[in-house]
Coordinates of C-alpha atoms and ligand atoms in Angstrom, one line a residue:
X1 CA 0.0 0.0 0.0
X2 CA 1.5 3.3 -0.6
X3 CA 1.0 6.6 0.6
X4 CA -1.9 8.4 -0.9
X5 CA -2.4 12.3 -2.0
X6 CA -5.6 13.0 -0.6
X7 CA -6.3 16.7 -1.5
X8 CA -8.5 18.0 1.4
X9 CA -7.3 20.6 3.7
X10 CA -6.0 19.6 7.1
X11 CA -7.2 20.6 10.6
X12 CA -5.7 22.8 13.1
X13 CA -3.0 21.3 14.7
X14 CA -4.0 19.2 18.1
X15 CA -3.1 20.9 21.0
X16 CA -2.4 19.0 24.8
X17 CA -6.0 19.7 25.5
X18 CA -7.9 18.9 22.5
X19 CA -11.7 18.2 23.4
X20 CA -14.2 18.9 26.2
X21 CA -12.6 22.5 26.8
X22 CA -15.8 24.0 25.8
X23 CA -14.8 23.8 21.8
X24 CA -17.5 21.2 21.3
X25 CA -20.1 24.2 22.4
X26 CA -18.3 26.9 20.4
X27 CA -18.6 24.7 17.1
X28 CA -22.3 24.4 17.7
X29 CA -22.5 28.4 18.4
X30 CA -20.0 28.5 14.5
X31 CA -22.5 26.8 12.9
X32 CA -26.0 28.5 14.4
X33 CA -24.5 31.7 13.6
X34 CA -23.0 30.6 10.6
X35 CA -24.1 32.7 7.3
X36 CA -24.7 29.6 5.3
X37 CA -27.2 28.4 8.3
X38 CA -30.2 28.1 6.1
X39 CA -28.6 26.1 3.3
X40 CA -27.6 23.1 6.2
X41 CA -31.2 22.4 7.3
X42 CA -32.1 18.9 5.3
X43 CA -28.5 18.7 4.2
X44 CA -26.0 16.4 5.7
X45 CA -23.2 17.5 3.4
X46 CA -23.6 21.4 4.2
X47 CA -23.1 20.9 8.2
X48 CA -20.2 18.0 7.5
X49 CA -18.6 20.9 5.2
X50 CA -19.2 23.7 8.3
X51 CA -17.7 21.5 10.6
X52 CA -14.3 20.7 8.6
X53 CA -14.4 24.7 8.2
X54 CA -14.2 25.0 12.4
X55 CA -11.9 22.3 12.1
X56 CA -9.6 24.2 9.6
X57 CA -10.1 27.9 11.1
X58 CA -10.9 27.6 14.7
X59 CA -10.2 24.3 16.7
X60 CA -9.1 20.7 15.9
X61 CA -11.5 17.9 16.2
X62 CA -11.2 14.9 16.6
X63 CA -13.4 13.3 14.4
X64 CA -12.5 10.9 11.8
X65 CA -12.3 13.9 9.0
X66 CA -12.8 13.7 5.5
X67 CA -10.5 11.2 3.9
X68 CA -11.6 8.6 6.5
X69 CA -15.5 9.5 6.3
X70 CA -15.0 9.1 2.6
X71 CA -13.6 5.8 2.9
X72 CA -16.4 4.5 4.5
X73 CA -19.2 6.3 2.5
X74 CA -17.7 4.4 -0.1
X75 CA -17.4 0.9 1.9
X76 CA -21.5 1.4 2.9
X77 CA -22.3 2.3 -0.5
X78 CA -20.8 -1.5 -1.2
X79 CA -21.8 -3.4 1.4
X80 CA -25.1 -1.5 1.9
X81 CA -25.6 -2.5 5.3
X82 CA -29.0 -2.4 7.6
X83 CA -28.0 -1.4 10.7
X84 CA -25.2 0.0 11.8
X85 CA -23.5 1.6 15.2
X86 CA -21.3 3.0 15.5
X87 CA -19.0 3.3 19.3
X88 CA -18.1 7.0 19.9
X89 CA -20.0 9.6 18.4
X90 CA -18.0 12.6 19.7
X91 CA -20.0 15.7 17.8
X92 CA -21.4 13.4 15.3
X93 CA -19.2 13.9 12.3
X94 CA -19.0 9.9 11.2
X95 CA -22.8 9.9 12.2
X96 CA -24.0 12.6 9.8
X97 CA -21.6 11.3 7.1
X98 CA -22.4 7.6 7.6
X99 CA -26.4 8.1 8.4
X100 CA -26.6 10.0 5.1
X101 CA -24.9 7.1 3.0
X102 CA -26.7 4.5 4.9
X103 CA -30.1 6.5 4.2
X104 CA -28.6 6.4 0.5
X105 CA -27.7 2.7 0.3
X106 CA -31.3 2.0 1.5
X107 CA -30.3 1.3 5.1
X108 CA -32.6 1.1 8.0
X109 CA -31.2 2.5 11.6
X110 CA -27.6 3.9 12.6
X111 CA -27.4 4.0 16.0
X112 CA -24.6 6.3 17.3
X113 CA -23.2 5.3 21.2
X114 CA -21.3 8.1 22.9
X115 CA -20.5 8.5 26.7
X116 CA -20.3 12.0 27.3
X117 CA -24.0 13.4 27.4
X118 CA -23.1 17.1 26.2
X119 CA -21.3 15.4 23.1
X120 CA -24.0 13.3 23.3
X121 CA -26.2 16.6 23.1
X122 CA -24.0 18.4 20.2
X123 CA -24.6 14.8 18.2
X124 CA -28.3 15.1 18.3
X125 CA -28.5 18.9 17.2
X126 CA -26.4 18.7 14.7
X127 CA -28.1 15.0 13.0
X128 CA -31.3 17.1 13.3
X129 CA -29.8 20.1 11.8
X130 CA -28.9 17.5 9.2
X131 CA -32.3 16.1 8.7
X132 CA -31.2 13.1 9.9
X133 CA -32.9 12.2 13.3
X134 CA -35.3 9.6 11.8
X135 CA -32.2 7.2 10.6
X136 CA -29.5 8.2 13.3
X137 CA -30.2 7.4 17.1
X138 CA -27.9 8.7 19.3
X139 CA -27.6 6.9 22.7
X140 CA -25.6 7.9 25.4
X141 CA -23.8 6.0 27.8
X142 CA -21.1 3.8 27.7
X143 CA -20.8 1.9 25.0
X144 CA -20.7 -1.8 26.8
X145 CA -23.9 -0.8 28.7
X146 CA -25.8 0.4 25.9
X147 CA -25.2 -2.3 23.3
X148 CA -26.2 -5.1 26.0
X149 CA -29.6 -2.9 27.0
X150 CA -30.1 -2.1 23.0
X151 CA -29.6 -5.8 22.8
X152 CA -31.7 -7.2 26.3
X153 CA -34.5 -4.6 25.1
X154 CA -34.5 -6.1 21.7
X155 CA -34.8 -2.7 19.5
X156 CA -30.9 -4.2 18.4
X157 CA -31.2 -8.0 17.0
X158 CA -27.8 -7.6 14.2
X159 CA -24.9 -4.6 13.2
X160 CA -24.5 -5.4 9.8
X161 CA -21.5 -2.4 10.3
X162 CA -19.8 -1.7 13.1
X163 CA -17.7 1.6 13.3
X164 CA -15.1 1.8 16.7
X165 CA -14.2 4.8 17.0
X166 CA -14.1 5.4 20.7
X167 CA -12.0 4.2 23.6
X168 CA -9.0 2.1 22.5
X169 CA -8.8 -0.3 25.3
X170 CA -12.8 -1.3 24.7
X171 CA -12.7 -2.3 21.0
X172 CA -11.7 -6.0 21.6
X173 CA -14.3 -6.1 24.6
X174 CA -16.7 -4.1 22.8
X175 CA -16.3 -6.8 19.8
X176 CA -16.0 -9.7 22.1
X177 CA -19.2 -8.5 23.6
X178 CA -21.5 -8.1 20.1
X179 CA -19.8 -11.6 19.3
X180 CA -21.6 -12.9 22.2
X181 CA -24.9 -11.2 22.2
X182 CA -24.9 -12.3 18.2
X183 CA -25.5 -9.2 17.3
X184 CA -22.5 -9.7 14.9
X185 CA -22.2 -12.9 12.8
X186 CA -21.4 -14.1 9.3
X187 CA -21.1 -10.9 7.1
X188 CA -20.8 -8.2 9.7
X189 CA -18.2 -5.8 8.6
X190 CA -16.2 -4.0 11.2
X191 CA -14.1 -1.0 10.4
X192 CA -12.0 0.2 13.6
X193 CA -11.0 3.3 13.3
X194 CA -6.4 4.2 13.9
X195 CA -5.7 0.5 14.7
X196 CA -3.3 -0.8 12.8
X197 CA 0.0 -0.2 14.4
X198 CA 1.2 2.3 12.0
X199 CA -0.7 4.9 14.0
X200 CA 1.8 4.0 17.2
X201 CA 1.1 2.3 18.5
X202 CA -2.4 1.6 17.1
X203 CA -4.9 -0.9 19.0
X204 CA -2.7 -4.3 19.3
X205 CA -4.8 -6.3 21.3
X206 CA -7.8 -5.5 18.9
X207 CA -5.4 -6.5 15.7
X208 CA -4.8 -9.5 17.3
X209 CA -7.9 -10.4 18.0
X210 CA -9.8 -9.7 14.8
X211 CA -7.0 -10.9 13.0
X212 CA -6.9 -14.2 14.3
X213 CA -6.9 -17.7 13.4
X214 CA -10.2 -20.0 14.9
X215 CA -7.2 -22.0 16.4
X216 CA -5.3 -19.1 18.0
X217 CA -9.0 -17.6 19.6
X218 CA -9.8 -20.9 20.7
X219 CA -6.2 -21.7 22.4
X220 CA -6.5 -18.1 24.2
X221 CA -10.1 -18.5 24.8
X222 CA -11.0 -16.0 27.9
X223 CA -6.9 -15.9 28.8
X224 CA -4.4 -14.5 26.5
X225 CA -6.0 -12.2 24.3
X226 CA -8.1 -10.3 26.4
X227 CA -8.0 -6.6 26.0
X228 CA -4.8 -5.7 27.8
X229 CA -4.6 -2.2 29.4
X230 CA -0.9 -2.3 29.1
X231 CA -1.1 -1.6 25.5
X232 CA -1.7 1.8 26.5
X233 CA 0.0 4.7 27.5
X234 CA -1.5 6.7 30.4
X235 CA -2.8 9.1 27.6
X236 CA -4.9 6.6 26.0
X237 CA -5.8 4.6 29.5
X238 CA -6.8 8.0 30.6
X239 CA -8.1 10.0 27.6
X240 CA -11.7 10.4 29.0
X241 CA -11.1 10.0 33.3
X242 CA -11.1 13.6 34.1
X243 CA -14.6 14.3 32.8
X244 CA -16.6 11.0 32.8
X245 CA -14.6 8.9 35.3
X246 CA -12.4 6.2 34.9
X247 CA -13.5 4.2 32.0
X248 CA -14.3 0.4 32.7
X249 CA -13.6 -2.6 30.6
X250 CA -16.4 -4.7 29.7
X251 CA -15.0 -8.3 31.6
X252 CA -17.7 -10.6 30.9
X253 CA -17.6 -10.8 27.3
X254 CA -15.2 -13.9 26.1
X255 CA -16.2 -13.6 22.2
X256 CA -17.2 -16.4 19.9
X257 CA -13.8 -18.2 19.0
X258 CA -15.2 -19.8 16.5
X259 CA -16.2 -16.6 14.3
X260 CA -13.5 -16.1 11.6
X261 CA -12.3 -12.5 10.2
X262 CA -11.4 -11.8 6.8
X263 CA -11.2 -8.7 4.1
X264 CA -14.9 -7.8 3.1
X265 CA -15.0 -9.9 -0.1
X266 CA -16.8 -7.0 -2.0
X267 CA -14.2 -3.7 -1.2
X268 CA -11.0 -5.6 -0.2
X269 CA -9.6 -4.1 -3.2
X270 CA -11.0 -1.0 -2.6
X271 CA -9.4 -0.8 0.8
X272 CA -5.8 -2.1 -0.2
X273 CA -5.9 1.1 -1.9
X274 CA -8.2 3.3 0.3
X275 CA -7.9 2.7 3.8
X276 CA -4.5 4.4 4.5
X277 CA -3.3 7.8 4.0
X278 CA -0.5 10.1 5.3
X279 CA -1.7 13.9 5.6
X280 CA 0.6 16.5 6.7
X281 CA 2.6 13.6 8.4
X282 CA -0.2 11.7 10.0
X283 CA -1.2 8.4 9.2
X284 CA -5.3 7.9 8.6
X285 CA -6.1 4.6 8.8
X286 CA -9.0 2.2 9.4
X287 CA -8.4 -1.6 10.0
X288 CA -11.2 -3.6 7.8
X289 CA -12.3 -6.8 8.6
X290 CA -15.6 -8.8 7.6
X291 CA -17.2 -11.5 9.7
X292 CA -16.9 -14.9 7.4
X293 CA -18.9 -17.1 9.7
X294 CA -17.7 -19.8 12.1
X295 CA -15.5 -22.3 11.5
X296 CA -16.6 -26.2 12.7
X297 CA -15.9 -26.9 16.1
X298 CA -13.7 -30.4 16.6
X299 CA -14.7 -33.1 16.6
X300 CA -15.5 -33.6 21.0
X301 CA -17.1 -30.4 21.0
X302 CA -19.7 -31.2 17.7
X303 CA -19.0 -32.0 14.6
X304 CA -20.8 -29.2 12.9
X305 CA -20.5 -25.8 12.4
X306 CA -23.2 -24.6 15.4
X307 CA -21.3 -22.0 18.3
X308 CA -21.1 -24.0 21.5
X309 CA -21.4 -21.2 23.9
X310 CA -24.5 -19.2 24.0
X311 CA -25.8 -16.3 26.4
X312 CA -28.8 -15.6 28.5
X313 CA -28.2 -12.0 27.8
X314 CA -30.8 -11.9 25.2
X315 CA -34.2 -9.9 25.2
X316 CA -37.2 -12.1 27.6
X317 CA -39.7 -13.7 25.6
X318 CA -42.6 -12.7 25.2
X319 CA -44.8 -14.4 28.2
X320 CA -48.3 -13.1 29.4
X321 CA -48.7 -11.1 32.4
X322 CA -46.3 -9.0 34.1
X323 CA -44.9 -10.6 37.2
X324 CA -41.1 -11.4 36.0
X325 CA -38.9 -12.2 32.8
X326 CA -39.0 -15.2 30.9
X327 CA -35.7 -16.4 29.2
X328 CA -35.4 -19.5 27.9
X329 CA -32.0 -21.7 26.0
X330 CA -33.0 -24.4 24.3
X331 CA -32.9 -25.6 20.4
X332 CA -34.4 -23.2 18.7
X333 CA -32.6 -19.9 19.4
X334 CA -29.0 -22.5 20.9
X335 CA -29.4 -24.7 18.0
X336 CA -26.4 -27.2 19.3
X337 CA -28.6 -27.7 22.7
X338 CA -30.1 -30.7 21.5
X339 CA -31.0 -32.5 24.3
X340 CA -31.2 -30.1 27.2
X341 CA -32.9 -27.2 27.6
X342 CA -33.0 -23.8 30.1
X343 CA -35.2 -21.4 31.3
X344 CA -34.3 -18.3 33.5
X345 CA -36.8 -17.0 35.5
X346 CA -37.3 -14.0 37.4
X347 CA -40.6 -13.1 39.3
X348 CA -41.0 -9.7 41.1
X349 CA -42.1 -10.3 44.8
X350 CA -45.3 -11.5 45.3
X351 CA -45.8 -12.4 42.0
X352 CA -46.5 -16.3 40.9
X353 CA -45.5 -18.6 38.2
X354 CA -48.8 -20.1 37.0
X355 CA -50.1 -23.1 37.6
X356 CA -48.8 -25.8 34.1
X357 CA -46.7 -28.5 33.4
X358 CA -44.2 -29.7 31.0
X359 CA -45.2 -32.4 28.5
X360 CA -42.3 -33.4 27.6
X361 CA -39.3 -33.8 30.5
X362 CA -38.8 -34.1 34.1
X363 CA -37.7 -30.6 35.6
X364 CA -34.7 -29.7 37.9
X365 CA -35.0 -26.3 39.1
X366 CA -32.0 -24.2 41.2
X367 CA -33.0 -21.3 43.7
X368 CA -30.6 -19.0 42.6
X369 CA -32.2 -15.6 44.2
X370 CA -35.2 -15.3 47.0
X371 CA -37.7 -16.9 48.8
X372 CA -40.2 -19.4 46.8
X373 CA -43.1 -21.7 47.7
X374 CA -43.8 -24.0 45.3
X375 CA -47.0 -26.2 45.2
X376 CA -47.0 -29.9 43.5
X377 CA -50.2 -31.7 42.4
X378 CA -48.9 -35.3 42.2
X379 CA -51.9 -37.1 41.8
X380 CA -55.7 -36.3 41.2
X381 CA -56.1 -35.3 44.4
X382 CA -52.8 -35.2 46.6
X383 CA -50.5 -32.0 46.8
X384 CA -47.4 -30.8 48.2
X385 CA -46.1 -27.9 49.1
X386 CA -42.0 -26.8 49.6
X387 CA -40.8 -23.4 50.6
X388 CA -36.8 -23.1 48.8
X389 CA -34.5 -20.5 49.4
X390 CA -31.4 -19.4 47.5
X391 CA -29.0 -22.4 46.9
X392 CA -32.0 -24.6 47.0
X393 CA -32.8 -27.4 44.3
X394 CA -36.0 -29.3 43.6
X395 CA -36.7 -31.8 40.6
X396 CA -40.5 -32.3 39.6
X397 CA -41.7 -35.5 38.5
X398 CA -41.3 -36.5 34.5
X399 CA -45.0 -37.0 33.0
X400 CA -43.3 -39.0 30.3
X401 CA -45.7 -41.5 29.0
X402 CA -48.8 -40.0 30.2
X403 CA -49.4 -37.4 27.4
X404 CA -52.9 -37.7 26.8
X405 CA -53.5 -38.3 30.9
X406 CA -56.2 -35.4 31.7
X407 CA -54.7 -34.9 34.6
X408 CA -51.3 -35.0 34.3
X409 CA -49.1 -35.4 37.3
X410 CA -46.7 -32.6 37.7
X411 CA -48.7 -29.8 37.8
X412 CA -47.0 -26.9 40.0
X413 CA -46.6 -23.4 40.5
X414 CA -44.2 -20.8 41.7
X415 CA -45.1 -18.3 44.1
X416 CA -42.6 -15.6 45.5
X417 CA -43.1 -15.0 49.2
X418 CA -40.6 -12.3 49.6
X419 CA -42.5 -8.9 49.2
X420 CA -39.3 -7.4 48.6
X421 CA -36.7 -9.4 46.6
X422 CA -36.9 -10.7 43.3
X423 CA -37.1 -14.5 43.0
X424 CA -34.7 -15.6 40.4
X425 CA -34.5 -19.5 39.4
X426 CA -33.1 -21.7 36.5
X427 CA -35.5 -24.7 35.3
X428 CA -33.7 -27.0 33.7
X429 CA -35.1 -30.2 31.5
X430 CA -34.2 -33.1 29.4
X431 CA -35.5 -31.9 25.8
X432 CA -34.6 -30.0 23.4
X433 CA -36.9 -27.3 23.3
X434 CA -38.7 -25.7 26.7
X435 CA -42.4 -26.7 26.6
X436 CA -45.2 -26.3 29.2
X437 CA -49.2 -26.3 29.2
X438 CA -50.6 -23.5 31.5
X439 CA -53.3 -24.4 33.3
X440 CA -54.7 -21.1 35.0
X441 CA -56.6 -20.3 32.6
X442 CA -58.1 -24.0 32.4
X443 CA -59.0 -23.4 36.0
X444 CA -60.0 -20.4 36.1
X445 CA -63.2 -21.5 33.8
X446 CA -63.9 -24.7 36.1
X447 CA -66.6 -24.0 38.8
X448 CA -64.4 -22.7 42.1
X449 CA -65.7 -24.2 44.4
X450 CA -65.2 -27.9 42.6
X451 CA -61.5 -26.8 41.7
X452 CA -61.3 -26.0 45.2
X453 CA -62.6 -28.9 46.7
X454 CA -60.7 -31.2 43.6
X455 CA -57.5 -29.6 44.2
X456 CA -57.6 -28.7 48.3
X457 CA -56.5 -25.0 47.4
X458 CA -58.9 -22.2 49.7
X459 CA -61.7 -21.3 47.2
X460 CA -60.1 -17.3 47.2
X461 CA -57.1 -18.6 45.6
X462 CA -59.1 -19.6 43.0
X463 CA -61.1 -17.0 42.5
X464 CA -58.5 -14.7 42.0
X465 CA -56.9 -17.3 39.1
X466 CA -57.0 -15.3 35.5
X467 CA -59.6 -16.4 32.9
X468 CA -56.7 -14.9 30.6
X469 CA -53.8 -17.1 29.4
X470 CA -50.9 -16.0 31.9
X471 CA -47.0 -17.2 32.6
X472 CA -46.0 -14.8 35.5
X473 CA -48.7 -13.3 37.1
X474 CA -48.1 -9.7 39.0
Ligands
LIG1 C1 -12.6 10.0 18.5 S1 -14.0 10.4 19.1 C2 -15.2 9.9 18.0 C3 -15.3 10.6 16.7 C4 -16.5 10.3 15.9 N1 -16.6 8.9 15.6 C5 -16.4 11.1 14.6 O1 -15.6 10.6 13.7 O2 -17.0 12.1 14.3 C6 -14.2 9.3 20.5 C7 -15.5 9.5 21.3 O3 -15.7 8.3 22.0 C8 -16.3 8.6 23.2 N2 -16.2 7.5 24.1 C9 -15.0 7.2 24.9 N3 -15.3 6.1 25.6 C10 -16.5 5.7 25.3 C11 -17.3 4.6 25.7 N4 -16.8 3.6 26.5 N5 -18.5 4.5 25.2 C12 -19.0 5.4 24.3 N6 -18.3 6.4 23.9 C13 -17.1 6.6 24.4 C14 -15.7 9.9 23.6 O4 -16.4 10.7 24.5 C15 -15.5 10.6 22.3 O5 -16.6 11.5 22.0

């Protein structure tokens, strides 16, 4: 690769103190006084061009300027990606570029995650100045943080782009972490921003990881080639601690090993040309990689090509009433989980797990959280009833072989006696998919008192049973 010309005009030079000194306000005041105000509204281009003119005649920036941008206008043009986020949005220079091309190439959603709320704030005038605020969503908080609640909440399912451009140190957790959430997978494209090491010394644990073989991320699985603060100098480990705090590497996220980087297929030779450039001395240059799926795992961990680590992360299901959350691993969203299955359960206090049963496997359940009282019918007419407490386990009876009984044996429901704490347990079963039959509802349309009478429960607890279908009941 050799050094480009690029003919755009460079920025002021960067002083020691180069952001959050109030410049990030004065650009906002240069551009709603500016003469050419009127011309911006609706126009992306027109406030991109009036911040390179602060940049040029006022104050450095640090955003990714206008070779970079340009490089990946081009690369979403290409790829013409859905979603994308992007991790640091600073005054929302690589926002307003990208959400216009994305908008452009037909895209959907660009979510833009920045930590610093009055950048945060600058981001969100000036994407609205652009006439951009229906595509671009800014969200602030650290990046970590929001992709898990974007993710948890379910508004992000897949980044068909991923732009790091934020705090060195959190690109490989920041990765790691969408690896495991699956909100990257087979042709995510991920373009970091100043990481190869000709920017000195550029992101090496993140090179390392995206660069790496399946073999050498499954040999340093969780150990070796975690994101190592020692990388750094005190300027990077520190960059953003005087105004925001110390920042805090994600340490749960262990990646997908089995995910394998290359060049994206459709601009690696594009980029061999494009993505580096030395203006006025300073290398600009943005490391390229594109998901290519996951490699087969060997031969005692599966023989095909399914991950073989999963998360519970993910957004609840989608369960009648509102008592608790519902998460469940089995089959269909685990696909290598053939013949167990999980459930997570939490239930706010007071709230109870309805009356059902599982068709299909015996079920072993751990008190991980609270106080619970759990009722079992185990016959037509004889119940029993166990209080648990955290660090408790309980296994109800398998109704295997009694599938058409009409009164099958392992009926039981939850209840959570605490009226304060949450009651949080994990069910697990013999199957490869979680299935059970609620039986409230059922109830609820039999005749009280013979339920009642049939079932030796006070009749007011079966009065107050729903007549609509309900899993966790407030
Ligand atoms: C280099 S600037 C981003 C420039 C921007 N992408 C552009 O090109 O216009 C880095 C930004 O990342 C933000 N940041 C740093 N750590 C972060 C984190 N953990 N989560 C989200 N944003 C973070 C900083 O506040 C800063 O605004």
């Amino acid at each position: 690769m050799g050094e480009e010309s690029f003919q755009g005009m460079a920025y002021q030079p960067q002083e020691d103190v180069y952001f959050d000194d109030g410049r990030e306000m004065e650009l906002l005041h240069f551009i709603y006084g500016h003469p050419e105000l009127e011309k911006m509204r609706g126009s992306p281009q027109h406030v991109l061009d009036a911040i390179d003119e602060f940049g040029r005649t006022k104050k450095y920036l640090m955003n990714i300027g206008e070779y970079k941008a340009k490089t990946i206008t081009q690369l979403i043009r290409d790829e013409k990606p859905r979603v994308m986020v992007e991790l640091g949005g600073y005054v929302g220079y690589s926002a307003i570029a990208f959400g216009a091309a994305l908008r452009e190439a037909g895209g959907t959603q660009f979510y833009s995650l920045e930590r610093n709320p009055e950048f945060g704030a600058v981001i969100s005038s000036l994407v609205n100045l652009a006439g951009l605020s229906d595509i671009v969503k800014v969200e602030i908080g650290g990046s970590s943080a929001s992709l898990k609640r974007l993710h948890r909440n379910g508004t992000l399912k897949r980044i068909d782009l991923l732009f790091l451009d934020h705090w060195k140190p959190s690109y490989t957790t920041d990765l790691k972490l969408c690896e495991e959430l699956r909100l990257v997978g087979p042709g995510s494209v991920y373009a970091a921003d100043n990481a190869p090491a000709v920017v000195k010394p550029g992101n090496p644990p993140y090179l390392a990881y995206v660069r790496a073989t399946v073999s050498e991320k499954r040999a340093s699985f969780k150990n070796v080639m975690k994101a190592d603060l020692e990388h750094f100098g005190d300027g990077t480990k520190y960059q953003y601690k005087s105004r925001e705090g110390e920042e805090v590497l994600e340490k749960e996220a262990h990646g997908n090993p089995n995910l394998r980087s290359s060049q994206p297929s459709v601009t690696a030779k594009l980029f061999k040309s494009t993505s580096k450039a030395r203006i006025n001395g300073i290398w600009h240059i943005i490391e390229l990689n594109a998901c290519a799926g996951a490699k087969k795992t060997r031969a005692h961990l599966g023989t095909n090509a399914q991950p073989f680590s999963s998360s519970l992360r993910h957004a609840p299901e989608k369960v009648p009433g509102a008592g608790g959350e519902f998460r469940k691993i089995d089959s269909t969203n685990f696909p290598i989980s053939k013949t167990i299955a999980a459930t997570f359960v939490t239930l706010k206090p007071g709230g109870l797990r309805e009356l059902h049963w599982h068709p299909n496997a015996e079920e072993w359940l751990y008190f991980h959280k609270g106080q619970a009282r759990a009722t079992v019918f185990i016959g037509n007419t004889a119940a029993r009833t166990f209080d648990f407490s955290a660090g408790d386990t309980a296994a109800f009876p398998d109704n295997s072989g009694h599938r058409d009984d009409p009164n099958p044996r392992n009926r039981h429901y939850i209840e959570n006696t605490s009226e304060t704490e949450d009651l949080v347990w994990v069910e697990i079963y013999k199957s490869d998919r979680v299935a059970d039959i609620p039986l409230t509802q059922w109830l609820a349309l039999t005749p009280p008192d013979l339920v009642a009478q049939t079932l030796k429960v006070p009749i007011d607890f079966v009065e107050k049973l729903n007549r609509e279908k309900q899993v966790l009941i407030a």
